[in-house]
């Protein structure tokens, strides 16, 4: 079967980096048409630079990286240096990129790709705030019906929020964008904190990354060593949650995940619950289902896939 054509929209971020590495390590499964950077964990100049750093770490400098929106569509940017460090990729010391950034704006690339590729053959994989995706949908509403699937990391239900008591970071940073995306009508699959908080990089799992002995394996272990301290302190968890790689793993082995096709709405009116994903997990409303919201993961299967694929780089 031909590899699935995807666009990764991202705000690297150590976990974004691992998601990108997993995708670039899997060319038989995934054809990465482009990586579009968005402001999120750190400002856009850093996320577009970090995306290129990761492509070069993967040995794939030919990957097309585009710079996108530098601020949410209707709010000031909120960043997460407290989690990811001031570079957004703290942990390993990786060289500045020598590969060029594409001249085309990320939003134009997304629109152009969806219009030029056959309908239903492009999957969008947002790993950060949904600003680029929503801007593309607002600028070109015709693309909604051409998207094969949107597989995103964001939101939470049983796990509640990680940036406020009610909201997960990606949705919280740009709730208006999330509202546009969840209303666009394209098939949506959501990897919320409910799942990603079960994908924890325990010491044993991180040692397996380090034991690869490759620059990629060591860099991933060093990223995780840095990235885990926030969650260990806050949740007392056994290791860093690998949020974004759940998106890539789903594209390669969907059977690792289980969830429900339900209605998910985004809170944009209340300051108290701004960015909350109101997931009708128990079907108590008559609101039409608009997303497959994942609730569980085969974590051992996830990590064996991830480690095996990282070993290929
Ligand atoms: O809440 C976790 C999400 O926010 C992840 O995508 C992480 O990279 C940050 O963007
Ligand atoms: Ca991210």
Short mmCIF file of C-alpha atoms and ligand atoms in Angstrom, two decimals:
data_model
loop_
_atom_site.label_atom_id
_atom_site.label_comp_id
_atom_site.label_asym_id
_atom_site.label_seq_id
_atom_site.Cartn_x
_atom_site.Cartn_y
_atom_site.Cartn_z
CA UNK A 1 0.00 0.00 0.00
CA UNK A 2 1.28 3.49 -0.82
CA UNK A 3 2.44 5.56 2.17
CA UNK A 4 -0.14 7.95 3.58
CA UNK A 5 0.42 11.58 2.57
CA UNK A 6 0.58 13.84 5.62
CA UNK A 7 1.33 17.41 6.64
CA UNK A 8 2.67 17.77 10.20
CA UNK A 9 1.70 21.09 11.83
CA UNK A 10 3.86 21.59 14.88
CA UNK A 11 5.33 23.75 17.66
CA UNK A 12 8.52 21.86 18.64
CA UNK A 13 8.67 21.11 21.63
CA UNK A 14 10.48 17.92 22.63
CA UNK A 15 7.41 15.73 22.18
CA UNK A 16 6.74 17.27 18.77
CA UNK A 17 10.34 16.40 17.90
CA UNK A 18 9.78 12.73 18.74
CA UNK A 19 6.56 12.72 16.70
CA UNK A 20 8.45 14.14 13.71
CA UNK A 21 11.31 11.64 14.14
CA UNK A 22 8.82 8.74 14.23
CA UNK A 23 7.20 9.99 11.02
CA UNK A 24 10.49 10.51 9.20
CA UNK A 25 11.63 7.04 10.32
CA UNK A 26 8.57 5.47 8.67
CA UNK A 27 8.68 6.32 4.93
CA UNK A 28 6.89 3.08 3.98
CA UNK A 29 3.92 4.21 6.08
CA UNK A 30 4.01 8.00 5.88
CA UNK A 31 4.92 10.45 3.11
CA UNK A 32 5.66 13.73 4.91
CA UNK A 33 4.77 16.31 2.25
CA UNK A 34 5.73 19.15 4.55
CA UNK A 35 6.16 20.30 8.12
CA UNK A 36 4.39 23.57 9.00
CA UNK A 37 5.54 25.43 12.08
CA UNK A 38 3.18 27.37 14.33
CA UNK A 39 3.69 29.51 17.44
CA UNK A 40 2.93 27.55 20.59
CA UNK A 41 5.37 26.01 23.04
CA UNK A 42 7.79 28.78 22.05
CA UNK A 43 7.48 31.67 19.58
CA UNK A 44 7.43 30.98 15.83
CA UNK A 45 11.09 31.87 15.09
CA UNK A 46 12.05 29.04 17.44
CA UNK A 47 9.44 26.49 16.37
CA UNK A 48 10.40 26.84 12.69
CA UNK A 49 14.09 26.57 13.62
CA UNK A 50 13.47 23.56 15.89
CA UNK A 51 11.50 21.78 13.16
CA UNK A 52 14.54 22.08 10.89
CA UNK A 53 16.91 20.97 13.66
CA UNK A 54 14.83 17.80 14.07
CA UNK A 55 14.74 17.09 10.32
CA UNK A 56 18.54 17.32 10.21
CA UNK A 57 18.84 15.13 13.32
CA UNK A 58 16.75 12.57 11.41
CA UNK A 59 19.13 12.88 8.45
CA UNK A 60 16.29 14.24 6.27
CA UNK A 61 17.38 17.80 5.33
CA UNK A 62 15.31 17.54 2.16
CA UNK A 63 12.11 17.73 4.20
CA UNK A 64 10.14 20.89 3.41
CA UNK A 65 9.65 23.09 6.47
CA UNK A 66 7.33 26.11 6.34
CA UNK A 67 6.81 28.96 8.78
CA UNK A 68 3.19 29.75 9.66
CA UNK A 69 1.20 31.91 12.05
CA UNK A 70 3.05 33.70 14.83
CA UNK A 71 0.03 34.35 17.04
CA UNK A 72 -3.43 32.90 17.73
CA UNK A 73 -6.25 34.16 15.50
CA UNK A 74 -7.90 36.28 18.19
CA UNK A 75 -5.67 36.37 21.26
CA UNK A 76 -2.18 37.03 22.54
CA UNK A 77 0.23 34.10 22.34
CA UNK A 78 0.76 32.02 25.48
CA UNK A 79 3.94 29.93 25.44
CA UNK A 80 5.28 27.04 27.57
CA UNK A 81 8.97 27.66 28.22
CA UNK A 82 8.33 26.41 31.76
CA UNK A 83 7.84 22.96 30.23
CA UNK A 84 10.07 22.95 27.15
CA UNK A 85 12.84 25.38 28.16
CA UNK A 86 13.70 28.70 26.52
CA UNK A 87 14.74 27.14 23.20
CA UNK A 88 11.74 24.82 23.12
CA UNK A 89 14.12 21.93 22.56
CA UNK A 90 16.16 22.02 25.79
CA UNK A 91 17.96 18.83 26.78
CA UNK A 92 20.35 17.80 23.99
CA UNK A 93 22.72 20.32 22.45
CA UNK A 94 21.90 20.12 18.74
CA UNK A 95 23.49 22.21 15.97
CA UNK A 96 21.65 25.12 14.39
CA UNK A 97 20.02 24.05 11.12
CA UNK A 98 21.74 24.55 7.78
CA UNK A 99 18.71 23.46 5.72
CA UNK A 100 16.65 26.35 4.37
CA UNK A 101 13.15 27.30 5.43
CA UNK A 102 10.66 27.26 2.54
CA UNK A 103 9.69 30.72 1.26
CA UNK A 104 5.98 29.89 1.01
CA UNK A 105 3.82 30.63 4.07
CA UNK A 106 2.64 27.48 5.84
CA UNK A 107 -1.03 28.36 5.42
CA UNK A 108 -0.60 28.81 1.66
CA UNK A 109 1.21 25.47 1.50
CA UNK A 110 -1.64 23.73 3.33
CA UNK A 111 -4.29 25.28 1.05
CA UNK A 112 -2.31 24.66 -2.14
CA UNK A 113 -1.54 21.05 -1.24
CA UNK A 114 -5.16 20.23 -0.40
CA UNK A 115 -6.37 21.84 -3.64
CA UNK A 116 -3.76 20.18 -5.86
CA UNK A 117 -3.66 16.65 -4.41
CA UNK A 118 -6.61 14.30 -5.15
CA UNK A 119 -9.55 14.79 -2.78
CA UNK A 120 -9.39 12.70 0.38
CA UNK A 121 -5.70 11.85 0.13
CA UNK A 122 -4.11 14.32 2.56
CA UNK A 123 -4.06 13.89 6.35
CA UNK A 124 -3.36 16.93 8.52
CA UNK A 125 -1.48 16.19 11.75
CA UNK A 126 -1.64 19.20 14.10
CA UNK A 127 0.63 18.83 17.14
CA UNK A 128 0.28 22.38 18.50
CA UNK A 129 -2.25 25.21 18.60
CA UNK A 130 -4.63 24.97 15.62
CA UNK A 131 -3.92 28.47 14.29
CA UNK A 132 -2.44 27.43 10.91
CA UNK A 133 -5.19 24.89 10.24
CA UNK A 134 -8.02 27.26 11.18
CA UNK A 135 -6.50 30.09 9.13
CA UNK A 136 -6.30 27.79 6.11
CA UNK A 137 -9.95 26.76 6.58
CA UNK A 138 -11.07 30.39 6.94
CA UNK A 139 -9.08 31.48 3.89
CA UNK A 140 -10.19 28.52 1.76
CA UNK A 141 -13.38 26.90 3.09
CA UNK A 142 -13.39 24.60 0.04
CA UNK A 143 -10.48 22.59 1.48
CA UNK A 144 -12.57 21.15 4.37
CA UNK A 145 -14.22 18.62 2.09
CA UNK A 146 -10.88 17.61 0.58
CA UNK A 147 -9.16 16.57 3.85
CA UNK A 148 -8.80 12.80 4.36
CA UNK A 149 -8.55 13.16 8.15
CA UNK A 150 -7.31 15.56 10.81
CA UNK A 151 -5.41 13.64 13.49
CA UNK A 152 -4.53 16.05 16.27
CA UNK A 153 -3.04 16.11 19.73
CA UNK A 154 -5.14 18.29 21.98
CA UNK A 155 -7.87 18.51 24.55
CA UNK A 156 -8.78 16.44 27.56
CA UNK A 157 -11.86 15.04 29.29
CA UNK A 158 -11.22 12.71 32.23
CA UNK A 159 -7.70 14.13 32.59
CA UNK A 160 -8.96 17.74 32.65
CA UNK A 161 -6.48 20.55 31.94
CA UNK A 162 -2.70 20.87 32.01
CA UNK A 163 -2.39 24.64 31.50
CA UNK A 164 -5.55 25.63 33.41
CA UNK A 165 -7.83 23.46 35.56
CA UNK A 166 -10.10 23.09 32.51
CA UNK A 167 -7.96 23.25 29.37
CA UNK A 168 -5.13 21.45 27.58
CA UNK A 169 -2.38 23.72 26.20
CA UNK A 170 -2.85 23.35 22.41
CA UNK A 171 -6.56 24.13 22.61
CA UNK A 172 -6.13 26.80 25.29
CA UNK A 173 -3.60 28.82 23.27
CA UNK A 174 -6.00 29.25 20.36
CA UNK A 175 -9.55 28.22 21.30
CA UNK A 176 -11.11 30.18 18.45
CA UNK A 177 -8.96 28.20 16.01
CA UNK A 178 -9.97 24.95 17.66
CA UNK A 179 -13.63 25.94 17.35
CA UNK A 180 -13.17 26.47 13.59
CA UNK A 181 -11.42 23.12 13.16
CA UNK A 182 -13.91 21.06 15.19
CA UNK A 183 -16.77 22.62 13.18
CA UNK A 184 -15.21 22.17 9.72
CA UNK A 185 -16.83 18.80 8.92
CA UNK A 186 -13.61 16.93 8.09
CA UNK A 187 -13.08 13.57 9.86
CA UNK A 188 -11.24 14.36 13.11
CA UNK A 189 -9.35 12.00 15.42
CA UNK A 190 -8.27 13.44 18.76
CA UNK A 191 -5.37 12.33 20.98
CA UNK A 192 -6.26 14.03 24.29
CA UNK A 193 -4.38 14.02 27.58
CA UNK A 194 -6.62 11.08 28.53
CA UNK A 195 -4.44 9.00 26.22
CA UNK A 196 -1.13 10.85 26.20
CA UNK A 197 -0.84 10.74 29.99
CA UNK A 198 -0.75 6.95 29.62
CA UNK A 199 2.23 7.14 27.24
CA UNK A 200 4.82 7.80 29.93
CA UNK A 201 8.55 7.52 29.29
CA UNK A 202 9.56 5.50 32.33
CA UNK A 203 13.27 5.16 33.16
CA UNK A 204 13.29 1.73 31.50
CA UNK A 205 11.76 3.09 28.31
CA UNK A 206 14.14 6.04 28.25
CA UNK A 207 17.10 3.73 28.77
CA UNK A 208 15.94 1.81 25.69
CA UNK A 209 16.12 5.06 23.69
CA UNK A 210 19.61 5.80 25.04
CA UNK A 211 20.73 2.21 24.42
CA UNK A 212 20.12 2.74 20.69
CA UNK A 213 23.46 4.53 20.93
CA UNK A 214 22.66 6.63 17.83
CA UNK A 215 22.56 10.45 17.81
CA UNK A 216 18.76 10.14 17.51
CA UNK A 217 18.44 7.71 20.42
CA UNK A 218 20.67 9.74 22.70
CA UNK A 219 18.99 13.04 21.74
CA UNK A 220 15.51 11.63 22.43
CA UNK A 221 16.68 10.35 25.82
CA UNK A 222 18.15 13.77 26.64
CA UNK A 223 15.00 15.57 25.48
CA UNK A 224 12.92 13.32 27.71
CA UNK A 225 15.24 13.80 30.68
CA UNK A 226 14.56 17.54 30.38
CA UNK A 227 10.89 17.40 29.41
CA UNK A 228 9.79 15.00 32.17
CA UNK A 229 10.57 17.23 35.15
CA UNK A 230 7.39 19.34 34.71
CA UNK A 231 5.02 16.36 34.74
CA UNK A 232 6.92 14.49 37.45
CA UNK A 233 6.69 17.54 39.73
CA UNK A 234 3.06 18.32 38.91
CA UNK A 235 1.53 14.86 38.65
CA UNK A 236 4.14 12.69 40.36
CA UNK A 237 4.05 10.69 37.14
CA UNK A 238 6.56 7.95 36.31
CA UNK A 239 7.98 9.88 33.36
CA UNK A 240 7.33 12.36 30.56
CA UNK A 241 4.05 11.94 28.65
CA UNK A 242 4.82 11.59 24.95
CA UNK A 243 1.81 13.60 23.78
CA UNK A 244 2.48 14.29 20.10
CA UNK A 245 4.02 10.94 19.05
CA UNK A 246 0.58 9.41 19.76
CA UNK A 247 -0.59 11.14 16.56
CA UNK A 248 2.17 9.59 14.46
CA UNK A 249 1.79 6.16 16.10
CA UNK A 250 -1.97 6.22 15.35
CA UNK A 251 -1.24 6.78 11.66
CA UNK A 252 1.10 3.78 11.62
CA UNK A 253 -0.72 1.40 14.01
CA UNK A 254 -4.25 2.69 14.76
CA UNK A 255 -5.01 -0.51 16.65
CA UNK A 256 -2.84 0.79 19.50
CA UNK A 257 -5.67 3.18 20.41
CA UNK A 258 -9.32 2.94 21.39
CA UNK A 259 -11.88 5.73 21.68
CA UNK A 260 -15.41 6.84 20.89
CA UNK A 261 -16.98 8.86 18.06
CA UNK A 262 -18.60 11.66 20.01
CA UNK A 263 -19.44 15.34 19.99
CA UNK A 264 -16.63 17.67 21.07
CA UNK A 265 -17.24 21.40 21.47
CA UNK A 266 -14.73 24.09 22.42
CA UNK A 267 -15.30 26.67 25.16
CA UNK A 268 -14.46 30.16 23.85
CA UNK A 269 -16.75 32.36 25.97
CA UNK A 270 -15.87 31.75 29.60
CA UNK A 271 -12.57 32.95 31.06
CA UNK A 272 -12.91 30.27 33.72
CA UNK A 273 -13.08 27.33 31.28
CA UNK A 274 -11.57 28.87 28.13
CA UNK A 275 -10.21 26.20 25.79
CA UNK A 276 -11.99 23.31 27.47
CA UNK A 277 -12.88 20.44 25.13
CA UNK A 278 -16.45 19.66 26.16
CA UNK A 279 -16.45 16.00 25.15
CA UNK A 280 -19.85 14.26 25.26
CA UNK A 281 -18.21 10.95 26.22
CA UNK A 282 -21.44 9.60 27.77
CA UNK A 283 -23.75 10.77 24.96
CA UNK A 284 -25.93 12.94 27.19
CA UNK A 285 -26.61 15.59 24.54
CA UNK A 286 -28.16 15.47 21.10
CA UNK A 287 -25.18 17.26 19.60
CA UNK A 288 -23.92 15.47 16.48
CA UNK A 289 -20.68 13.48 16.84
CA UNK A 290 -17.81 15.31 15.12
CA UNK A 291 -14.67 13.55 16.37
CA UNK A 292 -13.18 10.22 17.36
CA UNK A 293 -11.90 11.01 20.85
CA UNK A 294 -9.32 8.50 22.05
CA UNK A 295 -9.50 7.18 25.59
CA UNK A 296 -6.92 4.39 25.83
CA UNK A 297 -3.58 3.26 24.44
CA UNK A 298 -1.55 0.06 24.39
CA UNK A 299 1.47 1.81 25.93
CA UNK A 300 3.88 -1.13 25.64
CA UNK A 301 2.96 -1.53 21.98
CA UNK A 302 3.41 2.21 21.46
CA UNK A 303 6.91 2.24 22.94
CA UNK A 304 8.05 -0.87 21.09
CA UNK A 305 6.91 0.72 17.80
CA UNK A 306 8.60 4.00 18.69
CA UNK A 307 11.90 2.43 19.77
CA UNK A 308 12.03 0.10 16.76
CA UNK A 309 11.43 3.01 14.36
CA UNK A 310 13.89 5.40 16.03
CA UNK A 311 16.50 2.67 15.62
CA UNK A 312 16.12 3.05 11.85
CA UNK A 313 17.39 6.66 11.85
O1 LIG B 1 -0.56 19.76 26.09
C1 LIG B 1 0.44 19.08 25.38
C2 LIG B 1 0.66 19.71 24.05
O2 LIG B 1 1.09 21.06 24.23
C3 LIG B 1 1.79 19.03 23.25
O3 LIG B 1 1.52 19.16 21.88
C4 LIG B 1 2.99 19.84 23.61
O4 LIG B 1 4.00 19.82 22.61
C5 LIG B 1 2.40 21.22 23.71
O5 LIG B 1 2.32 21.74 22.39
CA1 LIG B 2 3.19 20.22 20.42
#
